[in-house]
Coordinates of N, CA and C in Angstrom, one line a residue:
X1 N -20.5 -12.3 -0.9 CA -19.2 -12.8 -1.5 C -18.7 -13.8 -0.5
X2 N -17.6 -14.5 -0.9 CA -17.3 -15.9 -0.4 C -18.0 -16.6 -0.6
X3 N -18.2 -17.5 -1.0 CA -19.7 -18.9 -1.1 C -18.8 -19.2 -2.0
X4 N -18.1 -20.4 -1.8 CA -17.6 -21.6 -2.7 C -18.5 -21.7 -4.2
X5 N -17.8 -21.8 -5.2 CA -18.5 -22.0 -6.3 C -18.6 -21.0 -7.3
X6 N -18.8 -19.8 -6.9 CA -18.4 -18.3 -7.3 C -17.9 -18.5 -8.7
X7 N -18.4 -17.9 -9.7 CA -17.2 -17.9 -10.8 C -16.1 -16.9 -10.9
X8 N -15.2 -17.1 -11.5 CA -13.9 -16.2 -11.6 C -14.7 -14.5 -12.3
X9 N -15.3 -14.7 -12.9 CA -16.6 -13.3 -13.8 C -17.1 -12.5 -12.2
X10 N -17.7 -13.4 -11.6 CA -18.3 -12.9 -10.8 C -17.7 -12.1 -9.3
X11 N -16.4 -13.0 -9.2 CA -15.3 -12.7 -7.7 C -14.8 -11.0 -8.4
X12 N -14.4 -11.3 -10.0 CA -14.0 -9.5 -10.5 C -14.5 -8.8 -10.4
X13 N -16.2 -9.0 -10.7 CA -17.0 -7.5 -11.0 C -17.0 -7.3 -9.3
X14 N -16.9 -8.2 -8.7 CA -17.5 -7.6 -7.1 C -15.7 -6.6 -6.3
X15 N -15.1 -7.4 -7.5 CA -13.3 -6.7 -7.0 C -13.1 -5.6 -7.5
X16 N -13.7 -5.4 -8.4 CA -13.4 -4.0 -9.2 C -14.4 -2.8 -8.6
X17 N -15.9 -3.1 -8.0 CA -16.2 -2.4 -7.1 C -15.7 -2.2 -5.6
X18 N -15.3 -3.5 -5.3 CA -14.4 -2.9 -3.5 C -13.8 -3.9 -3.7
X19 N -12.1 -3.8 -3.7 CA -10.8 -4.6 -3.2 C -11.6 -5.2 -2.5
X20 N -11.4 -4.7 -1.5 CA -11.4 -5.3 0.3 C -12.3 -6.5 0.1
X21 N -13.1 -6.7 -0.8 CA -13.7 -8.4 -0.5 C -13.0 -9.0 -1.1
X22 N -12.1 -9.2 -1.3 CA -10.5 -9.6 -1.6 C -10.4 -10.7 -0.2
X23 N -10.8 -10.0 1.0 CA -10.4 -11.1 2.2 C -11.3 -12.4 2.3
X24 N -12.9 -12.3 1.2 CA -13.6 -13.5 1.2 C -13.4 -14.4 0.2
X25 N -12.8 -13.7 -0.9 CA -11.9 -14.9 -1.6 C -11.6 -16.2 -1.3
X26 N -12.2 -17.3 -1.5 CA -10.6 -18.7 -0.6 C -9.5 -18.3 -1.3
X27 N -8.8 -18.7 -0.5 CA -7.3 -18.3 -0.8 C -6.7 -19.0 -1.6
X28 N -7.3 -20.2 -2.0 CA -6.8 -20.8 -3.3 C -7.2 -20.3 -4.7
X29 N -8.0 -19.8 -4.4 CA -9.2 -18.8 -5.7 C -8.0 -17.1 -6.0
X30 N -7.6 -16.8 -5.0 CA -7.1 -15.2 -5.3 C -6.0 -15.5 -6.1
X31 N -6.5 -15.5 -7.4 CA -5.7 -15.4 -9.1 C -4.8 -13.9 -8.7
X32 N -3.6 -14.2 -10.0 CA -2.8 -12.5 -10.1 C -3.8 -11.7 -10.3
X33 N -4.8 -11.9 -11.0 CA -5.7 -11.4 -12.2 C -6.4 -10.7 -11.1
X34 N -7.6 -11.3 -10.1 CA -8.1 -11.0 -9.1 C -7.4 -10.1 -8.9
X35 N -6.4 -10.3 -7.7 CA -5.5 -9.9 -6.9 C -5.4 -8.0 -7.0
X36 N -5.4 -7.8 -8.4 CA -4.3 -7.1 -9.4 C -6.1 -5.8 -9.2
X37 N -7.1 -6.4 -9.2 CA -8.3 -5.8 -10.2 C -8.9 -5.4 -8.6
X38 N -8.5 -6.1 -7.6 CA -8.9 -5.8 -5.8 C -8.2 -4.4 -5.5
X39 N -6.7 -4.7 -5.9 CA -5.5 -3.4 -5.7 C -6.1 -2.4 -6.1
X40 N -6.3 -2.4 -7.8 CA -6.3 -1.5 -8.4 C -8.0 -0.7 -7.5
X41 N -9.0 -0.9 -7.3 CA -9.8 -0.5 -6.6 C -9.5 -0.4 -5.7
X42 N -9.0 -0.6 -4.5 CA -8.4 -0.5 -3.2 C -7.3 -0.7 -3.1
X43 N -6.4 -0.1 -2.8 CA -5.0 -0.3 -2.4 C -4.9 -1.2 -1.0
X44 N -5.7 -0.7 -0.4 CA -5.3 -1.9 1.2 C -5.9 -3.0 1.2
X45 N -6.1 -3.5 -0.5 CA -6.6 -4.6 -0.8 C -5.5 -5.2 -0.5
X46 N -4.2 -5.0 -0.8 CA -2.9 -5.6 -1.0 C -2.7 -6.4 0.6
X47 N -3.1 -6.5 1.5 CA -3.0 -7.1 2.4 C -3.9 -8.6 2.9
X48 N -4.6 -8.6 1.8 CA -5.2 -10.0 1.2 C -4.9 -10.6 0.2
X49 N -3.7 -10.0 -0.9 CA -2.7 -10.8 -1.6 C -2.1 -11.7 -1.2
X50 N -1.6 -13.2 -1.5 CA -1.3 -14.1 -1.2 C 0.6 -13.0 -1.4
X51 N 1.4 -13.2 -0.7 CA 2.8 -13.1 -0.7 C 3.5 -13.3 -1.6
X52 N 3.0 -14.0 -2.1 CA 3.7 -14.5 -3.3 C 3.5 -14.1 -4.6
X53 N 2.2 -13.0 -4.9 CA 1.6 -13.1 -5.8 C 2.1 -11.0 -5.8
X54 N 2.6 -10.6 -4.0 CA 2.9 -9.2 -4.2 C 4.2 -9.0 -5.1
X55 N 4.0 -8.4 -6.2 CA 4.9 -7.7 -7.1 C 5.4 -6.3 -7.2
X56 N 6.3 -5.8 -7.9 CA 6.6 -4.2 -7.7 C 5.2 -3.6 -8.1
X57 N 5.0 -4.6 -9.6 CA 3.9 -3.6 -10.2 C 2.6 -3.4 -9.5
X58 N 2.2 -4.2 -8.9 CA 1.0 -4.8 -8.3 C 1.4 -3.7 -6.7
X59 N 2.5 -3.8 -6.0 CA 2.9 -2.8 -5.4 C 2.7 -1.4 -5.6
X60 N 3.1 -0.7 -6.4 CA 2.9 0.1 -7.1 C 1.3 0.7 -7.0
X61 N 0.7 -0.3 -8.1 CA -0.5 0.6 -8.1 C -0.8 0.6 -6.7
X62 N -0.9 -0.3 -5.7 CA -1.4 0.1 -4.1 C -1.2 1.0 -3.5
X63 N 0.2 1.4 -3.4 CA 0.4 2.6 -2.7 C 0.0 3.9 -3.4
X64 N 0.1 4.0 -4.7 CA -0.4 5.0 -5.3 C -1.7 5.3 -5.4
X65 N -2.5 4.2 -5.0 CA -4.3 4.8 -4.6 C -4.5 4.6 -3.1
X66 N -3.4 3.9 -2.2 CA -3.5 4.1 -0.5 C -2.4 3.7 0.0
X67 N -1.5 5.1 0.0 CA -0.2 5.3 0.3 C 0.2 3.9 1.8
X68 N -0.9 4.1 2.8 CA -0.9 2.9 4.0 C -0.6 1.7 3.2
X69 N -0.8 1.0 1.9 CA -0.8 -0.2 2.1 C 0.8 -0.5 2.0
X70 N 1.8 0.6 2.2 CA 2.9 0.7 2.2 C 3.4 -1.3 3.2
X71 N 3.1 -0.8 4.5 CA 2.6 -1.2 5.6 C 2.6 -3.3 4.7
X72 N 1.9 -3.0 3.9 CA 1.4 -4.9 3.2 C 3.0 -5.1 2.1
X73 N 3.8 -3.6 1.7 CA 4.5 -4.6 0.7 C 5.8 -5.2 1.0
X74 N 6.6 -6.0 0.4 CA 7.2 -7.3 1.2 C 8.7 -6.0 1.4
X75 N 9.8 -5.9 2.3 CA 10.8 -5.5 2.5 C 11.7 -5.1 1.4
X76 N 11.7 -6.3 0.5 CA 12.8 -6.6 -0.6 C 12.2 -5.8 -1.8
X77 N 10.8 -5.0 -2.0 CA 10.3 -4.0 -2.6 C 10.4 -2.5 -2.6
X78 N 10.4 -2.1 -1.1 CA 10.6 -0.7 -0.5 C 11.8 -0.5 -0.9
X79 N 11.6 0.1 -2.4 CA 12.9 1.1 -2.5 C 12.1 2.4 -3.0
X80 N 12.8 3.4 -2.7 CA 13.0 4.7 -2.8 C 11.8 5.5 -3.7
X81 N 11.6 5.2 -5.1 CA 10.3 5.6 -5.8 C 9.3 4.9 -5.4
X82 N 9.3 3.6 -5.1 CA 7.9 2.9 -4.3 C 7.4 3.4 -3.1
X83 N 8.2 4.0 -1.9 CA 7.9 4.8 -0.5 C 7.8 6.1 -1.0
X84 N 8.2 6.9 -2.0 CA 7.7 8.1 -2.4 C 6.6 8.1 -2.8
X85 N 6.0 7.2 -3.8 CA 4.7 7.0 -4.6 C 3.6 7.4 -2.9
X86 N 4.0 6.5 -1.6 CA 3.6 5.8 -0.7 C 3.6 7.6 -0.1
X87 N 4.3 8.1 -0.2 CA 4.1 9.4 1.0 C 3.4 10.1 0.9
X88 N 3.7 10.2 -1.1 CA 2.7 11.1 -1.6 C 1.4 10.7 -1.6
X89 N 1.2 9.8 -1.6 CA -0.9 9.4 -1.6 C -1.1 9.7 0.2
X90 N -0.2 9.4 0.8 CA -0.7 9.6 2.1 C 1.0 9.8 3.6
X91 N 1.0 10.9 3.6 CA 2.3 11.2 4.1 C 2.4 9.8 5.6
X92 N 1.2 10.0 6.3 CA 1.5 9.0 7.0 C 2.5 7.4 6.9
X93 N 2.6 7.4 6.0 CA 2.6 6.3 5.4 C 4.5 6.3 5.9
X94 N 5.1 7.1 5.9 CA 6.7 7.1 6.3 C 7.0 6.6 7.3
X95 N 5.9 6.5 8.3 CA 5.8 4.8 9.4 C 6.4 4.1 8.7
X96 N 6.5 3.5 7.2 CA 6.5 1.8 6.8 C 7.7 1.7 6.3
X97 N 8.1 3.3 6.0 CA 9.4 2.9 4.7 C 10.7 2.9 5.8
X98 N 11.5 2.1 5.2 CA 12.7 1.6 6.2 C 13.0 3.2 6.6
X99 N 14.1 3.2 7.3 CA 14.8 4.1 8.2 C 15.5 4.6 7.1
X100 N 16.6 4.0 6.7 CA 17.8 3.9 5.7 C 16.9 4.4 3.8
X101 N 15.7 4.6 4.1 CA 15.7 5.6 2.9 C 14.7 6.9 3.2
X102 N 14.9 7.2 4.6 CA 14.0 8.3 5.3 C 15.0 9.2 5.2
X103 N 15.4 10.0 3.7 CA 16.3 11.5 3.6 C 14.8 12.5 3.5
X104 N 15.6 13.5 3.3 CA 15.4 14.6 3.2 C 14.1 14.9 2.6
X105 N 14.4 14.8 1.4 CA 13.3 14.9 0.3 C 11.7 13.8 0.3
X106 N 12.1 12.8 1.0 CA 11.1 11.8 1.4 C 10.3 12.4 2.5
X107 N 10.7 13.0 3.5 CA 10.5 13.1 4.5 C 9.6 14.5 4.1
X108 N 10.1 15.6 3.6 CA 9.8 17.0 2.9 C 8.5 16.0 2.4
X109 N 8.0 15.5 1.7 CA 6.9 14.9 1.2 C 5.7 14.6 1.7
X110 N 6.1 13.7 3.1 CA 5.3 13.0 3.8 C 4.9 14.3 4.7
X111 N 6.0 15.0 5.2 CA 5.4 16.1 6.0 C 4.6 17.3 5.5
X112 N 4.8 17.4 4.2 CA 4.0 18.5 3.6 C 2.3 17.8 3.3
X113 N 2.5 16.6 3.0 CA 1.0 15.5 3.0 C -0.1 16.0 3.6
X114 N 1.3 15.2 5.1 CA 0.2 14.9 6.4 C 1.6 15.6 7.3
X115 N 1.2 16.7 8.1 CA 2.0 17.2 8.9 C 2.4 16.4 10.1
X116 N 1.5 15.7 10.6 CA 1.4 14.5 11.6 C 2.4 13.2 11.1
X117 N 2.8 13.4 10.1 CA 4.2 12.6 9.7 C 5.6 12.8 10.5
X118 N 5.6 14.1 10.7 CA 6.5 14.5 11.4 C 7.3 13.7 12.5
X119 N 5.8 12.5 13.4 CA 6.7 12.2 14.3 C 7.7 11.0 14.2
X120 N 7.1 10.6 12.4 CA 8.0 9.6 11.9 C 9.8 10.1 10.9
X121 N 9.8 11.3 11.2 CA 10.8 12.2 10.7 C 12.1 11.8 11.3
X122 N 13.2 10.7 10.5 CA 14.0 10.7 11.8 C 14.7 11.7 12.9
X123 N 15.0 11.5 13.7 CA 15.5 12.5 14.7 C 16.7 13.7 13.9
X124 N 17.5 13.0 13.2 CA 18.8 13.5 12.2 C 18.0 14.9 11.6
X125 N 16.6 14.9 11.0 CA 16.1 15.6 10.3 C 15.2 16.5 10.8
X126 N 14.3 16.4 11.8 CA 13.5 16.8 12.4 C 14.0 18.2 12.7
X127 N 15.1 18.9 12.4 CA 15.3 20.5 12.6 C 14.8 20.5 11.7
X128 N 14.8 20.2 10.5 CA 14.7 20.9 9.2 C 12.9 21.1 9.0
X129 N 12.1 20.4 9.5 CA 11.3 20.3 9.2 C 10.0 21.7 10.8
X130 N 11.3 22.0 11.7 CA 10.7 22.5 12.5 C 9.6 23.7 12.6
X131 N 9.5 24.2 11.5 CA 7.8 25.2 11.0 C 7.2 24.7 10.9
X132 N 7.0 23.2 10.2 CA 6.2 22.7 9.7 C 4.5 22.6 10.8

């Protein structure tokens, strides 16, 4: 993959078996259409999306097949059901979501995941979670 000339038929079928060659794309070639068919196969495809091209939906499916690509989506997206989607595929992932939506029940999520979330638990919360 990569080699100039490529058709748009041929960049899909290789996206829809692994995202991730999503980064040999030229970057003037990675279509929504691509983009969208990389995600949906790999979520940490979303970190070879052009910026402009990351959307809720296209967000969405990422974190919900690799909670990490939390981490690739833009600030002004990370609300509340998007970083849940994100905990639940992979608790680790409470690294990425802002501070200011790290309650209770987010947090109850990520640590039940991945116990090792914990040390992203804000301090405020971290009794509650002290069996874990």
């Amino acid at each position: 993959m990569g080699a100039l000339g490529r058709t748009r038929s041929e960049y899909l079928a290789e996206l829809e078996e692994n995202g991730l060659c999503l980064r040999y794309v030229p970057f003037g070639r990675r279509t929504r259409a691509l983009c969208l068919a990389a995600v949906r196969s790999d979520g940490m495809a979303l970190q070879y999306v052009p910026a402009a091209l990351r959307d809720l939906p296209m967000c969405l499916d990422a974190v919900e097949s690799a909670g990490m690509a939390l981490e690739y989506v833009p600030d002004g997206l990370k609300e509340r059901e998007l970083c849940f989607d994100a905990v639940h595929s992979d608790g680790m992932a409470l690294q990425f979501v802002p501070e200011a939506l790290r309650d209770e029940g987010l947090c109850a999520e990520a640590v039940e995941n991945e116990p090792r979330a914990l040390r992203h638990v804000p301090e405020r919360l971290r009794a509650l979670f002290a069996g874990s």
